[in-house]
């Protein structure tokens, strides 16, 4: 290899990409049965982003969905319409269709819809029924095949009605359009596309559509994360939504599952530093130098999650600057020994911060035993920054968190800072302590048979403190 290609500058420049760790899963790794449990792997690799779009009839739901799909452009997106799950009427019922309430939740086969969306979420393709609005029936011969995708949009008047359906959604949008505009559009659409006459549309609207809107659709608006006034005319709202979806798609799937997991925004610099500290050939000096830089970034990010109070100061120009005051009741707690490598960065950011210690003995890989702890007496009043550079199984972290909680620290006051997290560790900590925030700089692929993080960086403490010779 030519000399310049091994230089640090070269590595820093060549490193690129989002904040996932650098190991690409290859067939060999995936086929190793003990490398990683398959459900965990599925969780970590594929979690489509599910968007629910609701709103009154003819509010512009389908139009808004089409616009989102067009703008997302480079992502695989599928649209699932609640209409597909209308229960078909028998010939006899069809004769008296004007007496049937198509706007009541019972008009839909919600169980079937749930099953379809769950399958899509798990990465399977599904066959959706095709509904004919003219005959009020499902087409018996054909289905629409929908493949698993990055984004699933579920659209319909009552998609927020059932809690189980809502729970499948990562984002809920309500399209809010004036009732008179909706009625005018509905008359035009139903007469042109659905084989109705104006009188029947008005009669159905007064008898069923409006009352069901008031009873079921409008009350479900409260579940929306975003309300779009004026539907498809609201380009600003649609742009913002598309931008948000793009950001979410760029995030690690575990951040979608656990909202308290934060991966610092990746840059070429960060990727480059990770490339260096993971390299087994790097000198001890460089390992410490680049680890320190990364630790500092994680610490700064973690501090950003602390509460603040607003305050004003007067600048030398005599003007008032409206700013914020840092939270003062803080404490660092390092999990000995590798956590101690993060103390300097914390001290550099928080002048005079108290730092406690917890030592947990690793006895095998599941049995962890608390050996030593020294914590400030008033720790229960402090926000705690828990320090350990590598989150592997999550057992030590959980033990440390449990101790802090026993000492009276509220769960939501704990921020766990690390450089590298294994998905297993994130699952373990976040499931047990959902209010604890985890801030990391990269999420790696998995743990191996020996509970070591893959690709990881080996024994951090030994490499940092020079005891690996
Ligand atoms: N912003 C808009 N301006 C004019 N017509 C619209 C607009 N949005 C939707 N429409 C029309 O109104 C009708 C209902 O819109 P659609 O998106 O199908 O609503 P929904 O899916 O909520 O029932 C369609 O005929 C559509 O072309
Ligand atoms: N056979 C049917 C089935 C449904 N409807 C009406 O469709 C509306 C829902 O579709 P949108 O695109 O408007 O959301 C709903 O209000 C039903 O009244 C129908 O008329 N005939
Ligand atoms: Mg529609």
mmCIF file of N, CA and C in Angstrom, residues 308-380:
data_model
loop_
_atom_site.group_PDB
_atom_site.id
_atom_site.type_symbol
_atom_site.label_atom_id
_atom_site.label_comp_id
_atom_site.label_asym_id
_atom_site.label_seq_id
_atom_site.Cartn_x
_atom_site.Cartn_y
_atom_site.Cartn_z
ATOM 1 N N UNK A 308 -32.619 23.188 31.042
ATOM 2 C CA UNK A 308 -31.982 24.512 31.172
ATOM 3 C C UNK A 308 -33.041 25.506 31.628
ATOM 4 N N UNK A 309 -32.568 26.664 32.086
ATOM 5 C CA UNK A 309 -33.538 27.718 32.403
ATOM 6 C C UNK A 309 -33.202 28.935 31.536
ATOM 7 N N UNK A 310 -34.217 29.685 31.208
ATOM 8 C CA UNK A 310 -33.966 30.861 30.368
ATOM 9 C C UNK A 310 -33.331 31.947 31.212
ATOM 10 N N UNK A 311 -32.403 32.684 30.619
ATOM 11 C CA UNK A 311 -31.830 33.825 31.341
ATOM 12 C C UNK A 311 -31.370 34.887 30.344
ATOM 13 N N UNK A 312 -31.290 36.109 30.839
ATOM 14 C CA UNK A 312 -30.850 37.201 29.977
ATOM 15 C C UNK A 312 -29.573 37.790 30.542
ATOM 16 N N UNK A 313 -28.683 38.225 29.640
ATOM 17 C CA UNK A 313 -27.472 38.925 30.085
ATOM 18 C C UNK A 313 -27.362 40.214 29.268
ATOM 19 N N UNK A 314 -26.571 41.157 29.832
ATOM 20 C CA UNK A 314 -26.333 42.400 29.095
ATOM 21 C C UNK A 314 -24.947 42.301 28.463
ATOM 22 N N UNK A 315 -24.852 42.533 27.173
ATOM 23 C CA UNK A 315 -23.576 42.418 26.463
ATOM 24 C C UNK A 315 -22.808 43.738 26.595
ATOM 25 N N UNK A 316 -21.498 43.748 26.252
ATOM 26 C CA UNK A 316 -20.729 44.998 26.346
ATOM 27 C C UNK A 316 -21.295 46.131 25.484
ATOM 28 N N UNK A 317 -22.146 45.820 24.519
ATOM 29 C CA UNK A 317 -22.759 46.890 23.720
ATOM 30 C C UNK A 317 -23.984 47.463 24.423
ATOM 31 N N UNK A 318 -24.292 46.919 25.590
ATOM 32 C CA UNK A 318 -25.454 47.405 26.338
ATOM 33 C C UNK A 318 -26.748 46.724 25.901
ATOM 34 N N UNK A 319 -26.653 45.791 24.985
ATOM 35 C CA UNK A 319 -27.878 45.110 24.525
ATOM 36 C C UNK A 319 -28.164 43.914 25.417
ATOM 37 N N UNK A 320 -29.420 43.480 25.325
ATOM 38 C CA UNK A 320 -29.816 42.309 26.115
ATOM 39 C C UNK A 320 -29.731 41.066 25.231
ATOM 40 N N UNK A 321 -29.079 40.051 25.741
ATOM 41 C CA UNK A 321 -29.024 38.773 25.032
ATOM 42 C C UNK A 321 -29.875 37.776 25.808
ATOM 43 N N UNK A 322 -30.882 37.218 25.132
ATOM 44 C CA UNK A 322 -31.748 36.227 25.792
ATOM 45 C C UNK A 322 -31.177 34.842 25.556
ATOM 46 N N UNK A 323 -30.701 34.256 26.612
ATOM 47 C CA UNK A 323 -30.073 32.942 26.465
ATOM 48 C C UNK A 323 -30.595 31.951 27.469
ATOM 49 N N UNK A 324 -29.762 30.980 27.796
ATOM 50 C CA UNK A 324 -30.171 29.964 28.771
ATOM 51 C C UNK A 324 -29.046 29.736 29.774
ATOM 52 N N UNK A 325 -29.421 29.211 30.909
ATOM 53 C CA UNK A 325 -28.467 28.904 31.966
ATOM 54 C C UNK A 325 -28.380 27.379 32.074
ATOM 55 N N UNK A 326 -27.143 26.871 32.186
ATOM 56 C CA UNK A 326 -26.967 25.417 32.280
ATOM 57 C C UNK A 326 -27.602 24.863 33.551
ATOM 58 N N UNK A 327 -27.930 23.575 33.477
ATOM 59 C CA UNK A 327 -28.367 22.861 34.674
ATOM 60 C C UNK A 327 -27.126 22.640 35.551
ATOM 61 N N UNK A 328 -27.223 22.994 36.843
ATOM 62 C CA UNK A 328 -26.027 22.945 37.704
ATOM 63 C C UNK A 328 -25.938 21.641 38.499
ATOM 64 N N UNK A 329 -27.081 21.031 38.762
ATOM 65 C CA UNK A 329 -27.066 19.835 39.619
ATOM 66 C C UNK A 329 -26.727 18.608 38.778
ATOM 67 N N UNK A 330 -25.429 18.420 38.605
ATOM 68 C CA UNK A 330 -24.957 17.361 37.725
ATOM 69 C C UNK A 330 -24.013 16.438 38.457
ATOM 70 N N UNK A 331 -23.805 15.271 37.875
ATOM 71 C CA UNK A 331 -22.815 14.369 38.448
ATOM 72 C C UNK A 331 -22.425 13.366 37.354
ATOM 73 N N UNK A 332 -21.133 13.082 37.247
ATOM 74 C CA UNK A 332 -20.692 12.018 36.352
ATOM 75 C C UNK A 332 -20.553 10.748 37.164
ATOM 76 N N UNK A 333 -20.807 9.601 36.545
ATOM 77 C CA UNK A 333 -20.546 8.334 37.229
ATOM 78 C C UNK A 333 -19.868 7.424 36.211
ATOM 79 N N UNK A 334 -18.606 7.034 36.496
ATOM 80 C CA UNK A 334 -17.951 6.174 35.514
ATOM 81 C C UNK A 334 -18.010 4.728 35.971
ATOM 82 N N UNK A 335 -18.256 3.875 34.989
ATOM 83 C CA UNK A 335 -18.222 2.436 35.262
ATOM 84 C C UNK A 335 -16.754 2.045 35.089
ATOM 85 N N UNK A 336 -16.132 1.667 36.205
ATOM 86 C CA UNK A 336 -14.688 1.415 36.236
ATOM 87 C C UNK A 336 -14.413 0.128 35.450
ATOM 88 N N UNK A 337 -13.363 -0.018 34.588
ATOM 89 C CA UNK A 337 -12.341 0.949 34.469
ATOM 90 C C UNK A 337 -12.486 1.805 33.222
ATOM 91 N N UNK A 338 -13.066 1.246 32.133
ATOM 92 C CA UNK A 338 -13.004 2.012 30.883
ATOM 93 C C UNK A 338 -13.793 3.315 30.955
ATOM 94 N N UNK A 339 -14.831 3.378 31.814
ATOM 95 C CA UNK A 339 -15.602 4.608 31.935
ATOM 96 C C UNK A 339 -14.747 5.786 32.385
ATOM 97 N N UNK A 340 -13.639 5.457 33.091
ATOM 98 C CA UNK A 340 -12.765 6.534 33.588
ATOM 99 C C UNK A 340 -12.113 7.304 32.437
ATOM 100 N N UNK A 341 -12.039 6.662 31.264
ATOM 101 C CA UNK A 341 -11.451 7.344 30.105
ATOM 102 C C UNK A 341 -12.328 8.517 29.667
ATOM 103 N N UNK A 342 -13.568 8.566 30.131
ATOM 104 C CA UNK A 342 -14.475 9.635 29.689
ATOM 105 C C UNK A 342 -14.534 10.788 30.696
ATOM 106 N N UNK A 343 -13.847 10.602 31.821
ATOM 107 C CA UNK A 343 -13.973 11.615 32.882
ATOM 108 C C UNK A 343 -13.364 12.959 32.490
ATOM 109 N N UNK A 344 -12.190 12.900 31.809
ATOM 110 C CA UNK A 344 -11.526 14.168 31.464
ATOM 111 C C UNK A 344 -12.409 15.032 30.573
ATOM 112 N N UNK A 345 -13.046 14.377 29.603
ATOM 113 C CA UNK A 345 -13.901 15.132 28.683
ATOM 114 C C UNK A 345 -15.049 15.779 29.462
ATOM 115 N N UNK A 346 -15.580 15.035 30.422
ATOM 116 C CA UNK A 346 -16.688 15.572 31.207
ATOM 117 C C UNK A 346 -16.211 16.744 32.072
ATOM 118 N N UNK A 347 -15.017 16.578 32.653
ATOM 119 C CA UNK A 347 -14.481 17.676 33.481
ATOM 120 C C UNK A 347 -14.199 18.901 32.633
ATOM 121 N N UNK A 348 -13.738 18.656 31.387
ATOM 122 C CA UNK A 348 -13.413 19.787 30.510
ATOM 123 C C UNK A 348 -14.675 20.563 30.134
ATOM 124 N N UNK A 349 -15.801 19.861 30.102
ATOM 125 C CA UNK A 349 -17.055 20.535 29.703
ATOM 126 C C UNK A 349 -17.784 21.109 30.920
ATOM 127 N N UNK A 350 -17.690 20.454 32.063
ATOM 128 C CA UNK A 350 -18.455 20.888 33.234
ATOM 129 C C UNK A 350 -17.471 21.158 34.367
ATOM 130 N N UNK A 351 -17.169 22.426 34.534
ATOM 131 C CA UNK A 351 -16.169 22.829 35.529
ATOM 132 C C UNK A 351 -16.548 22.293 36.922
ATOM 133 N N UNK A 352 -15.607 21.615 37.578
ATOM 134 C CA UNK A 352 -15.819 21.206 38.966
ATOM 135 C C UNK A 352 -16.856 20.119 39.169
ATOM 136 N N UNK A 353 -17.201 19.398 38.122
ATOM 137 C CA UNK A 353 -18.261 18.379 38.266
ATOM 138 C C UNK A 353 -17.808 17.251 39.203
ATOM 139 N N UNK A 354 -18.727 16.769 40.010
ATOM 140 C CA UNK A 354 -18.413 15.624 40.884
ATOM 141 C C UNK A 354 -18.493 14.365 40.029
ATOM 142 N N UNK A 355 -17.565 13.439 40.281
ATOM 143 C CA UNK A 355 -17.618 12.191 39.518
ATOM 144 C C UNK A 355 -17.561 10.996 40.473
ATOM 145 N N UNK A 356 -18.582 10.179 40.423
ATOM 146 C CA UNK A 356 -18.629 8.970 41.245
ATOM 147 C C UNK A 356 -18.129 7.766 40.446
ATOM 148 N N UNK A 357 -17.999 6.633 41.143
ATOM 149 C CA UNK A 357 -17.468 5.426 40.473
ATOM 150 C C UNK A 357 -18.326 4.220 40.837
ATOM 151 N N UNK A 358 -18.445 3.342 39.874
ATOM 152 C CA UNK A 358 -19.105 2.053 40.138
ATOM 153 C C UNK A 358 -18.212 0.979 39.521
ATOM 154 N N UNK A 359 -17.902 -0.040 40.295
ATOM 155 C CA UNK A 359 -17.096 -1.146 39.744
ATOM 156 C C UNK A 359 -17.979 -2.395 39.728
ATOM 157 N N UNK A 360 -18.085 -2.953 38.540
ATOM 158 C CA UNK A 360 -18.895 -4.176 38.411
ATOM 159 C C UNK A 360 -17.980 -5.283 37.905
ATOM 160 N N UNK A 361 -17.990 -6.383 38.606
ATOM 161 C CA UNK A 361 -17.111 -7.481 38.213
ATOM 162 C C UNK A 361 -17.809 -8.332 37.169
ATOM 163 N N UNK A 362 -17.052 -8.608 36.103
ATOM 164 C CA UNK A 362 -17.630 -9.431 35.053
ATOM 165 C C UNK A 362 -17.323 -10.892 35.360
ATOM 166 N N UNK A 363 -18.353 -11.591 35.843
ATOM 167 C CA UNK A 363 -18.152 -12.989 36.207
ATOM 168 C C UNK A 363 -18.901 -13.806 35.173
ATOM 169 N N UNK A 364 -18.182 -14.341 34.174
ATOM 170 C CA UNK A 364 -18.865 -14.913 33.022
ATOM 171 C C UNK A 364 -19.446 -13.736 32.278
ATOM 172 N N UNK A 365 -20.488 -13.942 31.509
ATOM 173 C CA UNK A 365 -20.979 -12.789 30.777
ATOM 174 C C UNK A 365 -22.360 -12.344 31.184
ATOM 175 N N UNK A 366 -23.049 -13.175 31.890
ATOM 176 C CA UNK A 366 -24.363 -12.724 32.335
ATOM 177 C C UNK A 366 -24.352 -12.326 33.799
ATOM 178 N N UNK A 367 -23.516 -13.027 34.570
ATOM 179 C CA UNK A 367 -23.495 -12.728 35.996
ATOM 180 C C UNK A 367 -22.572 -11.568 36.288
ATOM 181 N N UNK A 368 -23.110 -10.398 36.565
ATOM 182 C CA UNK A 368 -22.271 -9.246 36.892
ATOM 183 C C UNK A 368 -22.515 -8.918 38.349
ATOM 184 N N UNK A 369 -21.425 -8.606 39.007
ATOM 185 C CA UNK A 369 -21.547 -8.394 40.439
ATOM 186 C C UNK A 369 -21.021 -7.013 40.795
ATOM 187 N N UNK A 370 -21.774 -6.309 41.590
ATOM 188 C CA UNK A 370 -21.326 -4.981 42.008
ATOM 189 C C UNK A 370 -20.255 -5.140 43.076
ATOM 190 N N UNK A 371 -19.073 -4.545 42.843
ATOM 191 C CA UNK A 371 -17.955 -4.716 43.774
ATOM 192 C C UNK A 371 -17.754 -3.471 44.620
ATOM 193 N N UNK A 372 -17.910 -2.311 43.978
ATOM 194 C CA UNK A 372 -17.539 -1.080 44.671
ATOM 195 C C UNK A 372 -18.372 0.066 44.116
ATOM 196 N N UNK A 373 -18.751 0.984 44.987
ATOM 197 C CA UNK A 373 -19.406 2.201 44.513
ATOM 198 C C UNK A 373 -19.049 3.360 45.418
ATOM 199 N N UNK A 374 -18.835 4.492 44.824
ATOM 200 C CA UNK A 374 -18.587 5.709 45.593
ATOM 201 C C UNK A 374 -19.325 6.829 44.856
ATOM 202 N N UNK A 375 -20.374 7.296 45.483
ATOM 203 C CA UNK A 375 -21.213 8.282 44.801
ATOM 204 C C UNK A 375 -21.453 9.468 45.725
ATOM 205 N N UNK A 376 -21.678 10.665 45.177
ATOM 206 C CA UNK A 376 -21.970 11.808 46.040
ATOM 207 C C UNK A 376 -23.214 11.540 46.887
ATOM 208 N N UNK A 377 -23.217 12.050 48.124
ATOM 209 C CA UNK A 377 -24.352 11.803 49.028
ATOM 210 C C UNK A 377 -25.670 12.330 48.479
ATOM 211 N N UNK A 378 -25.575 13.471 47.770
ATOM 212 C CA UNK A 378 -26.814 14.088 47.275
ATOM 213 C C UNK A 378 -27.116 13.672 45.841
ATOM 214 N N UNK A 379 -26.677 12.474 45.470
ATOM 215 C CA UNK A 379 -26.832 12.061 44.062
ATOM 216 C C UNK A 379 -28.295 12.050 43.619
ATOM 217 N N UNK A 380 -29.214 11.803 44.572
ATOM 218 C CA UNK A 380 -30.633 11.719 44.180
ATOM 219 C C UNK A 380 -31.151 13.048 43.644
#
